[in-house]
PDB file of N, CA and C in Angstrom:
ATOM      1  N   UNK U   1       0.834  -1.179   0.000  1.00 46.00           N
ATOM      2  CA  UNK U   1       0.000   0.000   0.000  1.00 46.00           C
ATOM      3  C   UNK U   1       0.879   1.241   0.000  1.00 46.00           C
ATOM      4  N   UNK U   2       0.558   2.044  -0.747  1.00 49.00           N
ATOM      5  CA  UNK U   2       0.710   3.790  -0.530  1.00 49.00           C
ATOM      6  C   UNK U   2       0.738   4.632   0.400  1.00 49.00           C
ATOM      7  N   UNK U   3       1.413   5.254   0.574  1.00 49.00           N
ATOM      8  CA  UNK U   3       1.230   6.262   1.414  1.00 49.00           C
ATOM      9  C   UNK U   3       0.254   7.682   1.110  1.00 49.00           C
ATOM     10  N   UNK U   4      -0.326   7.864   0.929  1.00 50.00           N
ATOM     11  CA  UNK U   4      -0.977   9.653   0.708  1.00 50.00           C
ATOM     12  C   UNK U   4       0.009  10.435   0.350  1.00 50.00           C
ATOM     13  N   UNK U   5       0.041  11.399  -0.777  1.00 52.00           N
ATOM     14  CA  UNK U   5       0.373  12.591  -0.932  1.00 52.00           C
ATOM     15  C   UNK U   5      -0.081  13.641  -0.339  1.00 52.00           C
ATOM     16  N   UNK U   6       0.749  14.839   0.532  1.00 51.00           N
ATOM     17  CA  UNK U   6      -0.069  16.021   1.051  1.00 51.00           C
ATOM     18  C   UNK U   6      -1.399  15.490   1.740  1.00 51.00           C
ATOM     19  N   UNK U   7      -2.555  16.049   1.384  1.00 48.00           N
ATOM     20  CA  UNK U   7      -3.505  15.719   1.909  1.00 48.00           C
ATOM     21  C   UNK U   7      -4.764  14.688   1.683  1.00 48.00           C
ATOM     22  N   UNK U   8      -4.151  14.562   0.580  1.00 52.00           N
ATOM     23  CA  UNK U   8      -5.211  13.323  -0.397  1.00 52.00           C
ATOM     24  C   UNK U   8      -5.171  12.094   0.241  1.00 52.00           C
ATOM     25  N   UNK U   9      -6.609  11.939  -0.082  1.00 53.00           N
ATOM     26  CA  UNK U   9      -7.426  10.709   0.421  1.00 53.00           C
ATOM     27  C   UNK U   9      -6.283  10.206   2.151  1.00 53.00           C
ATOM     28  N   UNK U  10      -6.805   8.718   2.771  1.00 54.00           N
ATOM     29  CA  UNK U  10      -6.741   8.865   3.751  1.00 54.00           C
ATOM     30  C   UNK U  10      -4.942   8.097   3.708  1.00 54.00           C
ATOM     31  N   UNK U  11      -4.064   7.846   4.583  1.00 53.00           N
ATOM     32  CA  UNK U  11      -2.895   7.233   5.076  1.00 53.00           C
ATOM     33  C   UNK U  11      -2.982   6.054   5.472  1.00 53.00           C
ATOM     34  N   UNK U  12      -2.638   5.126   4.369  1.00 55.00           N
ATOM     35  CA  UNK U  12      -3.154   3.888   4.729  1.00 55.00           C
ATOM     36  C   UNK U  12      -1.417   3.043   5.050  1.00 55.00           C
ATOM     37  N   UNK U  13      -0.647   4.109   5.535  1.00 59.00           N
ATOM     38  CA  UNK U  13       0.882   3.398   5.967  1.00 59.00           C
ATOM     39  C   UNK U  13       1.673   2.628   4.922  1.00 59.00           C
ATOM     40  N   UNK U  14       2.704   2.510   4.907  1.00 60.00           N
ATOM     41  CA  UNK U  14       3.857   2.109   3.652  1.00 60.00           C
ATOM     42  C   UNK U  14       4.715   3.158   2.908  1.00 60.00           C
ATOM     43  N   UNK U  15       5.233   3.021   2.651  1.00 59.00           N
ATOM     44  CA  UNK U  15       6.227   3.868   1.475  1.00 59.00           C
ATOM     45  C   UNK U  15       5.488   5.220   1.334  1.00 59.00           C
ATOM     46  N   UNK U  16       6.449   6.269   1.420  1.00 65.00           N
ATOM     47  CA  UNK U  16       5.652   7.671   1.050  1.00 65.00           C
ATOM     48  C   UNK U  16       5.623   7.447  -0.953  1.00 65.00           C
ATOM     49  N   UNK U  17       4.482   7.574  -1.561  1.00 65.00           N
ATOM     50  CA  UNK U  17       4.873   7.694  -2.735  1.00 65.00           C
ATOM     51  C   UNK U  17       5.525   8.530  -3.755  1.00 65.00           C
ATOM     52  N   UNK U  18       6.562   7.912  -4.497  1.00 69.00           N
ATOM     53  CA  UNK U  18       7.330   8.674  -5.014  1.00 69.00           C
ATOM     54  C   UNK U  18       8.816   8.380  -4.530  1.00 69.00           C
ATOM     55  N   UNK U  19       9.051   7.499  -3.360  1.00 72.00           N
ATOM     56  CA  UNK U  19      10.253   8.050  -3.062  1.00 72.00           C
ATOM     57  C   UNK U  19      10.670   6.062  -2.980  1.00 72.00           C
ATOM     58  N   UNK U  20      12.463   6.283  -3.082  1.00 69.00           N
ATOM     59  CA  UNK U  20      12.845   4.406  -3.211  1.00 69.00           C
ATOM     60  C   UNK U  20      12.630   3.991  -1.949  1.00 69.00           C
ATOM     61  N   UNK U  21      12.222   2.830  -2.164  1.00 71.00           N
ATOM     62  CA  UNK U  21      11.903   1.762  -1.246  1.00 71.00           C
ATOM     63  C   UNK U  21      12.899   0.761  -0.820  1.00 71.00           C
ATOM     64  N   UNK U  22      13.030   1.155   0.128  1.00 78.00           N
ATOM     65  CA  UNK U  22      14.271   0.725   0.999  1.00 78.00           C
ATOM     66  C   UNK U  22      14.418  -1.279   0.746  1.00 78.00           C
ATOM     67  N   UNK U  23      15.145  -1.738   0.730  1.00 78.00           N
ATOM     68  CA  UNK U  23      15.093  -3.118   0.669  1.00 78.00           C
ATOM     69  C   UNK U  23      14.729  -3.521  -0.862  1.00 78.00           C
ATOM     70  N   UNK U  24      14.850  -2.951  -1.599  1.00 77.00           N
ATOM     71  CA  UNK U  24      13.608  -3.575  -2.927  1.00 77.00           C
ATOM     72  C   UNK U  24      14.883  -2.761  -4.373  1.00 77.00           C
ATOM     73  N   UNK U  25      16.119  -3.170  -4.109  1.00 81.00           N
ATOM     74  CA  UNK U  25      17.104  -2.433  -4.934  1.00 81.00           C
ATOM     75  C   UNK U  25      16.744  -2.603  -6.415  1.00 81.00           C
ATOM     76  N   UNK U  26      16.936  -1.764  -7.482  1.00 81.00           N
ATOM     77  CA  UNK U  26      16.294  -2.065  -8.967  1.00 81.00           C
ATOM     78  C   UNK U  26      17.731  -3.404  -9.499  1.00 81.00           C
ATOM     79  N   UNK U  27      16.944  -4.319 -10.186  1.00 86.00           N
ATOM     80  CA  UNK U  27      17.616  -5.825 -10.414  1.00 86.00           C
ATOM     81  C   UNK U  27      17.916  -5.441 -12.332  1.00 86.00           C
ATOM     82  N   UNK U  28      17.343  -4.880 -12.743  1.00 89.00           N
ATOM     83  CA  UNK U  28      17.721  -4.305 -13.806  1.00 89.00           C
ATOM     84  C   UNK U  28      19.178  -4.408 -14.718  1.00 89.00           C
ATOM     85  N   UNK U  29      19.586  -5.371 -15.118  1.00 91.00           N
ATOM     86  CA  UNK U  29      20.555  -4.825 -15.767  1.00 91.00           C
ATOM     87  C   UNK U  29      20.910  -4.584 -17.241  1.00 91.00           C
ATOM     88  N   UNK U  30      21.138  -3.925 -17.534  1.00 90.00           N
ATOM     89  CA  UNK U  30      21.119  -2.800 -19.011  1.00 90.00           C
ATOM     90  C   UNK U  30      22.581  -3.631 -19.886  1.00 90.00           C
ATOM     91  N   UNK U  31      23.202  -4.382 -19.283  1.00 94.00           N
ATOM     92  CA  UNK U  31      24.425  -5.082 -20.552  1.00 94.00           C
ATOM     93  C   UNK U  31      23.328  -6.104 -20.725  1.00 94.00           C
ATOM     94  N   UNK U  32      22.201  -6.399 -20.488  1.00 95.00           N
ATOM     95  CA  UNK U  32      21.287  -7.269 -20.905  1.00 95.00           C
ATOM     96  C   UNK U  32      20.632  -7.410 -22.557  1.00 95.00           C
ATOM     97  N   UNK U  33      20.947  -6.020 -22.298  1.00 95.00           N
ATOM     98  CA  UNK U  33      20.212  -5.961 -23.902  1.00 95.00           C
ATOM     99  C   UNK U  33      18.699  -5.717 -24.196  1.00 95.00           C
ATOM    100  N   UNK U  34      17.916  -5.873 -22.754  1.00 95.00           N
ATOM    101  CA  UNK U  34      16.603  -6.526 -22.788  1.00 95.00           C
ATOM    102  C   UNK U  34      16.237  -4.959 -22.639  1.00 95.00           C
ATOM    103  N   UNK U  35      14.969  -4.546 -22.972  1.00 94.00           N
ATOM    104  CA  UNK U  35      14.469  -3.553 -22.782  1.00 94.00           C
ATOM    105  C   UNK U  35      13.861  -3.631 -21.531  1.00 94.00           C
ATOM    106  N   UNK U  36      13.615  -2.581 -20.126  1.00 92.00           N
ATOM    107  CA  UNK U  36      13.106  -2.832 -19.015  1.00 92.00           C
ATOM    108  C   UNK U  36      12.092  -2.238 -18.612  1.00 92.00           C
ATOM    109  N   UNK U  37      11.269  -3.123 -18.578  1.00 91.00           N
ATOM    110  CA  UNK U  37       9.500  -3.158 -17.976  1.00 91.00           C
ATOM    111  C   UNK U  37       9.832  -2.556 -16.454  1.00 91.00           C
ATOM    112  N   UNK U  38       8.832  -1.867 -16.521  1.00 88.00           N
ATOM    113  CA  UNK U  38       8.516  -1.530 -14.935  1.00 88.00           C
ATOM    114  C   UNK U  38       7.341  -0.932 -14.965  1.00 88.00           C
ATOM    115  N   UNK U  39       6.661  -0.833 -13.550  1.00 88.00           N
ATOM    116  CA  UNK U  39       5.434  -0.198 -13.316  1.00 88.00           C
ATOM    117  C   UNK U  39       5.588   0.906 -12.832  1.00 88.00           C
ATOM    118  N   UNK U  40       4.472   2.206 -12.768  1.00 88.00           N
ATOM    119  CA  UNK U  40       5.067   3.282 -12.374  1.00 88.00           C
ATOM    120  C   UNK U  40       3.353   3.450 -11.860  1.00 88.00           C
ATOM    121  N   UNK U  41       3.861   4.587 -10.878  1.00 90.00           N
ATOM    122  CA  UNK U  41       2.154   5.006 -10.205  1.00 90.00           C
ATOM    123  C   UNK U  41       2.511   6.198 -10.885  1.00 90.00           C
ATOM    124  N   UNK U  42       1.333   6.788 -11.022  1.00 93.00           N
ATOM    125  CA  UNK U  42       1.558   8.708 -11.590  1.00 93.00           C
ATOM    126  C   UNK U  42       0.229   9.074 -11.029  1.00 93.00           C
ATOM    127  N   UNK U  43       0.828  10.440 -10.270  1.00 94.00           N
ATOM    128  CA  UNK U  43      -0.203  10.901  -9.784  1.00 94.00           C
ATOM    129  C   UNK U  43      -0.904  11.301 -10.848  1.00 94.00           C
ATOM    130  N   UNK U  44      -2.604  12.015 -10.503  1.00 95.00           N
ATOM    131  CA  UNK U  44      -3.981  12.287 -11.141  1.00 95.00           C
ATOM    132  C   UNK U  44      -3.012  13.678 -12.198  1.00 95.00           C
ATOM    133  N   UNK U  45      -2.470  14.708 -11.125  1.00 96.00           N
ATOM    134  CA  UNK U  45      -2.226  16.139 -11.976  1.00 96.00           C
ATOM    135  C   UNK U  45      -1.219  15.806 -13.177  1.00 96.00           C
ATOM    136  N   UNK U  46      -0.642  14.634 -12.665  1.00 96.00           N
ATOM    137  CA  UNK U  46       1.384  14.303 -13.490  1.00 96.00           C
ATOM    138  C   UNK U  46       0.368  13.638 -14.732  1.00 96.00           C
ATOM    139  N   UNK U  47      -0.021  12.673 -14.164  1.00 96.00           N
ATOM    140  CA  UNK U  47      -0.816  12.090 -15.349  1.00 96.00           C
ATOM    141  C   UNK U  47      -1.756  12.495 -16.866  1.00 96.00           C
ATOM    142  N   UNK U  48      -2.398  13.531 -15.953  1.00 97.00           N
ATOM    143  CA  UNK U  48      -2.906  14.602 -17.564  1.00 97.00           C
ATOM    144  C   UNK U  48      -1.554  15.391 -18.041  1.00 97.00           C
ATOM    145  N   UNK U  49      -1.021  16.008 -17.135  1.00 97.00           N
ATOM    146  CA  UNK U  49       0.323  16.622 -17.963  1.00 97.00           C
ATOM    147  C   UNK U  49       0.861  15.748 -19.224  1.00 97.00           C
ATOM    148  N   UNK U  50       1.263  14.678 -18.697  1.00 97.00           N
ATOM    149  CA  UNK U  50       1.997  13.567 -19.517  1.00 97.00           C
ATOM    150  C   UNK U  50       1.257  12.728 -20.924  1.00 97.00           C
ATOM    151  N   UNK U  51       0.100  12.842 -20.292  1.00 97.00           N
ATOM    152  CA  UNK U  51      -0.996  12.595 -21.352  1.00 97.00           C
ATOM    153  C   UNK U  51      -0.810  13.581 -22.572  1.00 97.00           C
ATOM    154  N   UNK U  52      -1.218  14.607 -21.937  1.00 98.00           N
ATOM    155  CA  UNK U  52      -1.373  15.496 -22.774  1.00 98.00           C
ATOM    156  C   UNK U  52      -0.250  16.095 -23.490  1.00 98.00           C
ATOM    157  N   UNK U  53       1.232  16.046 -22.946  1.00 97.00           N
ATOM    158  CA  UNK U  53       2.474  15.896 -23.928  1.00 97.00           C
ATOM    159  C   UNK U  53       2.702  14.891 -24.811  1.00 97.00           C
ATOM    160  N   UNK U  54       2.622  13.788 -24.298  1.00 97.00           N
ATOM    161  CA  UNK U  54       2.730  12.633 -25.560  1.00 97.00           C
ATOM    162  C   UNK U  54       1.971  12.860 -26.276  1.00 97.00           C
ATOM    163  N   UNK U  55       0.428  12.928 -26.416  1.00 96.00           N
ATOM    164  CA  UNK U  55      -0.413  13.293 -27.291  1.00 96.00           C
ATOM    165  C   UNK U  55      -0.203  13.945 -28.368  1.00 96.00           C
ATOM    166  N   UNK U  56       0.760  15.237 -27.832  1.00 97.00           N
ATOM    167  CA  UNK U  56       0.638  16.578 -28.280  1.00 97.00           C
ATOM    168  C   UNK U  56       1.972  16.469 -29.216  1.00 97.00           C
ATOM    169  N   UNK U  57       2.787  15.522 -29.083  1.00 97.00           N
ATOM    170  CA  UNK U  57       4.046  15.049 -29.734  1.00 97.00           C
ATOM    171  C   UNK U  57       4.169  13.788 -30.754  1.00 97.00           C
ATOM    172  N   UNK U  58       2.966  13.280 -30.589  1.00 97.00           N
ATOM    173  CA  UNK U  58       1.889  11.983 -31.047  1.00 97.00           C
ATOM    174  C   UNK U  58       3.458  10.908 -30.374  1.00 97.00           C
ATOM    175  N   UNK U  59       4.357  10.708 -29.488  1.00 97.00           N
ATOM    176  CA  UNK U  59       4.235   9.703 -28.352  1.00 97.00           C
ATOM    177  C   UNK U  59       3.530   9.001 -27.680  1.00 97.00           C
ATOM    178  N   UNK U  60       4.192   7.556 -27.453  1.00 96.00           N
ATOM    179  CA  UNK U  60       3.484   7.253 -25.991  1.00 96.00           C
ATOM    180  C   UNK U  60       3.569   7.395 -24.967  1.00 96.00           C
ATOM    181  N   UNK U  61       3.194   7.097 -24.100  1.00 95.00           N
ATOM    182  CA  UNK U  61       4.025   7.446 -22.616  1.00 95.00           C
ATOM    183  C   UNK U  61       5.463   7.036 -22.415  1.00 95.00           C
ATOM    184  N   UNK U  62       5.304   5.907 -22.753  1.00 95.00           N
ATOM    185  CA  UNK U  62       6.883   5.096 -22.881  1.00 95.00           C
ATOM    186  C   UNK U  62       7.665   6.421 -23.743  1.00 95.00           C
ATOM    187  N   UNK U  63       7.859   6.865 -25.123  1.00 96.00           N
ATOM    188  CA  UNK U  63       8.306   7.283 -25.839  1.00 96.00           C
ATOM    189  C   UNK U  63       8.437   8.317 -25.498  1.00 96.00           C
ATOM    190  N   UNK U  64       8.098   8.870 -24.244  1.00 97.00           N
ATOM    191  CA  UNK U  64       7.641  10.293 -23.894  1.00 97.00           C
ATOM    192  C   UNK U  64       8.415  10.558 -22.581  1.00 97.00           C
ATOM    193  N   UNK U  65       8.400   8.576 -21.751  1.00 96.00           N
ATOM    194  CA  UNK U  65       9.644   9.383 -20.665  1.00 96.00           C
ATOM    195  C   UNK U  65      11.153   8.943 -21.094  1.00 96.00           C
ATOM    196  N   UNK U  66      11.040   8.060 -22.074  1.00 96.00           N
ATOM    197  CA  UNK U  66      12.619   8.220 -23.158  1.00 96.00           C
ATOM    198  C   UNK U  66      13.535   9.146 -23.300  1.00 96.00           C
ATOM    199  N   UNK U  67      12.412  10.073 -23.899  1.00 97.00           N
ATOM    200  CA  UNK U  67      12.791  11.289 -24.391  1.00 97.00           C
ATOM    201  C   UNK U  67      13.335  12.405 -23.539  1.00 97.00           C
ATOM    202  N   UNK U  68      12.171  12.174 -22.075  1.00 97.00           N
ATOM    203  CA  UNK U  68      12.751  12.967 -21.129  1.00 97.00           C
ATOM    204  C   UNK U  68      13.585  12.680 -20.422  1.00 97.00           C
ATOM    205  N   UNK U  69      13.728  11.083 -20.419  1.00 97.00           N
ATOM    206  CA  UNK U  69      15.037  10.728 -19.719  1.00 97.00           C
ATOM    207  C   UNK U  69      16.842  11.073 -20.370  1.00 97.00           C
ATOM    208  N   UNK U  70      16.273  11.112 -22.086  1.00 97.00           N
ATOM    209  CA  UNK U  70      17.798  11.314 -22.696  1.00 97.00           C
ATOM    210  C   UNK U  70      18.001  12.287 -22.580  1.00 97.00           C
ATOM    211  N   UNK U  71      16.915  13.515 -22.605  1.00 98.00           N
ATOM    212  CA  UNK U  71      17.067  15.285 -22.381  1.00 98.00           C
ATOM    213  C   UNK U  71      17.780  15.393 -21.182  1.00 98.00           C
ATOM    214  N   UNK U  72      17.677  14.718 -19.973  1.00 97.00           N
ATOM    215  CA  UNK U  72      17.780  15.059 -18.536  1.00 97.00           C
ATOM    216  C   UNK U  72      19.320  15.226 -18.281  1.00 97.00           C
ATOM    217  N   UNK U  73      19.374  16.773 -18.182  1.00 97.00           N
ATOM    218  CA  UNK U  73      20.803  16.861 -17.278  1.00 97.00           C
ATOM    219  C   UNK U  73      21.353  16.487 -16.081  1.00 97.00           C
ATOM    220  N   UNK U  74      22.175  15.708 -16.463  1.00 97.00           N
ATOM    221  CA  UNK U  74      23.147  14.914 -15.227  1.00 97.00           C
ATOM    222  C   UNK U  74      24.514  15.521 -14.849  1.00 97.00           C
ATOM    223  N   UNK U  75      24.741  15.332 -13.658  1.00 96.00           N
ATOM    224  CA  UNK U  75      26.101  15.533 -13.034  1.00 96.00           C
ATOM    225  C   UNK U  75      27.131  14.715 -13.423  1.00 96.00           C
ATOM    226  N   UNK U  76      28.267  14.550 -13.059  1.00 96.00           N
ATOM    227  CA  UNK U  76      29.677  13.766 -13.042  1.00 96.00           C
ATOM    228  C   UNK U  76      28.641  12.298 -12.890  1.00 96.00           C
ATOM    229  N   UNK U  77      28.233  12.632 -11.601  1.00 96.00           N
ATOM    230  CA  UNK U  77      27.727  11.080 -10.417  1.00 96.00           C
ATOM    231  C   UNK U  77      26.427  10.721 -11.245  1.00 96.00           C
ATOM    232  N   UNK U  78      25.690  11.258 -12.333  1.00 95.00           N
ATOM    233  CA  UNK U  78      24.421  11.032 -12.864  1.00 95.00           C
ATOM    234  C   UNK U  78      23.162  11.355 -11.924  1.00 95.00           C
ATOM    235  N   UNK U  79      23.568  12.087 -10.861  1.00 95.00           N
ATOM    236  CA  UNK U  79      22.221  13.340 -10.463  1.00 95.00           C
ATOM    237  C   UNK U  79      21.803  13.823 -11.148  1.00 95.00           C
ATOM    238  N   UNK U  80      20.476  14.133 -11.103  1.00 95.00           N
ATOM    239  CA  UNK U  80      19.681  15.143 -12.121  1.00 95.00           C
ATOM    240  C   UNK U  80      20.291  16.573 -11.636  1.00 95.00           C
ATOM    241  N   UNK U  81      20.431  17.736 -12.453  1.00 94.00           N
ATOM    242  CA  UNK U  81      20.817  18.465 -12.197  1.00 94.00           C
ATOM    243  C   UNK U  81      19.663  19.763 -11.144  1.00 94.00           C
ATOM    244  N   UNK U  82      18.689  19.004 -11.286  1.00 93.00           N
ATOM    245  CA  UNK U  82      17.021  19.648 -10.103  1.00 93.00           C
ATOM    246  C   UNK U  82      17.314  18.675  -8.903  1.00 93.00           C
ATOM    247  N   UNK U  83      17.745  17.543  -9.118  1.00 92.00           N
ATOM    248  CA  UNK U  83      18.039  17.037  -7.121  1.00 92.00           C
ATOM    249  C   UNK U  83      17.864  17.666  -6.291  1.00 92.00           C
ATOM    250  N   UNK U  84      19.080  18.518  -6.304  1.00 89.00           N
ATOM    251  CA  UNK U  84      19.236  19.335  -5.454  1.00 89.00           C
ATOM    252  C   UNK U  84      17.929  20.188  -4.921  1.00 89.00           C
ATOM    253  N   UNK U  85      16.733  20.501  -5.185  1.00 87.00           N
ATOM    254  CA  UNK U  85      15.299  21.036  -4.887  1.00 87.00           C
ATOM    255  C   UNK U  85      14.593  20.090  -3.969  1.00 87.00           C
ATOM    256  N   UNK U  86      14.799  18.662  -4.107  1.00 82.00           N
ATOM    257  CA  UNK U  86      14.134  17.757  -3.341  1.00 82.00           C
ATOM    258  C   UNK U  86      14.687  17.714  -2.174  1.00 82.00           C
ATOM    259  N   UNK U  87      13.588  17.519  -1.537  1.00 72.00           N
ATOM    260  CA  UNK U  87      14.183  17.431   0.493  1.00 72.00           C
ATOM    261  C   UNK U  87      14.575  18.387   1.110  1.00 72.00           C
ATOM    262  N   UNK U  88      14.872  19.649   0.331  1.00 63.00           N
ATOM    263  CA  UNK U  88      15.164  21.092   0.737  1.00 63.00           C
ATOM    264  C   UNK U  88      14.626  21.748   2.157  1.00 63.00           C
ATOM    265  N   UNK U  89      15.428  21.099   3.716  1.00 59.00           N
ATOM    266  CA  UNK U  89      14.944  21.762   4.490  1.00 59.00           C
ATOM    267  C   UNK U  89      15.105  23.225   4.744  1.00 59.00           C
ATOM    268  N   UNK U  90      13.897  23.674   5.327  1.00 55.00           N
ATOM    269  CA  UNK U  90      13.634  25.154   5.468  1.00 55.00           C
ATOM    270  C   UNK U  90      14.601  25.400   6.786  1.00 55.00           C
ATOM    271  N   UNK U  91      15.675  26.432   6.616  1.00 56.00           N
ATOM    272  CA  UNK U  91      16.312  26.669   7.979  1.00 56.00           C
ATOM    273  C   UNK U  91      15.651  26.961   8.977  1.00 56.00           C
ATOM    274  N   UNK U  92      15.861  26.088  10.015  1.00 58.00           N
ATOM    275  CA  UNK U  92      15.341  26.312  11.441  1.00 58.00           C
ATOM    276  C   UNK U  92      15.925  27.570  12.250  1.00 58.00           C
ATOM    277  N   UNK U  93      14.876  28.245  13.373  1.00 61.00           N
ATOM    278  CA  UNK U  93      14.802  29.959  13.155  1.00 61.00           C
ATOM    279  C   UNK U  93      15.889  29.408  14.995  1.00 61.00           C
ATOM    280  N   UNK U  94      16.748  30.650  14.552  1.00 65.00           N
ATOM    281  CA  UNK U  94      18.151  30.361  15.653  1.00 65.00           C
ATOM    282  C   UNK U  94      17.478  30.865  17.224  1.00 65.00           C
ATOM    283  N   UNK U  95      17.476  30.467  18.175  1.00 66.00           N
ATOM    284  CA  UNK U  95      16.859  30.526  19.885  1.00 66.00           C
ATOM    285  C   UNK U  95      18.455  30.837  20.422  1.00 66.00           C
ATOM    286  N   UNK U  96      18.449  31.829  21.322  1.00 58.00           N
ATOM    287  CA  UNK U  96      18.997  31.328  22.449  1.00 58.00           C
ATOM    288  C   UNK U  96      19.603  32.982  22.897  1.00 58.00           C
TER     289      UNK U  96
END
């Protein structure tokens, strides 16, 4: 099970969605040759976005996160070059 985003629907405990799941490492390997299946959840808002780009590019979804995956700027280490935005704590206000 899912975890809730923000405030949507109720917290039914497990994995926050969106983020890796500890224990469950990707088995994937790419000198395989094999093209790699996976499942993906997409939220309701991501989902019309994406819809509506592939559409609009006559892609599929597949063909559509290809594309955004070969566009995607990477670091030395293969970070996205937006990482850095995720998890961004807000500085805590100084006491004393």
């Amino acid at each position: 099970m899912a975890r809730k985003i923000g405030n949507e629907g109720p917290d039914l405990g497990g994995p926050l969605r969106g983020r890796a799941q500890t224990g469950r490492p990707v088995t994937y390997d790419p000198r395989s040759g094999q093209n790699w299946r996976t499942g993906v959840v997409i939220v309701p808002d991501m989902a019309e976005k994406a819809i509506k780009a592939a559409g609009s590019t006559g892609l599929s979804f597949a063909g559509l996160v290809n594309e955004l995956i070969k566009r995607m700027p990477v670091d030395e280490n293969g970070r996205p070059a937006w990482a850095d935005e995720l998890n961004r704590q807000e500085a805590l206000p100084l006491t004393g």
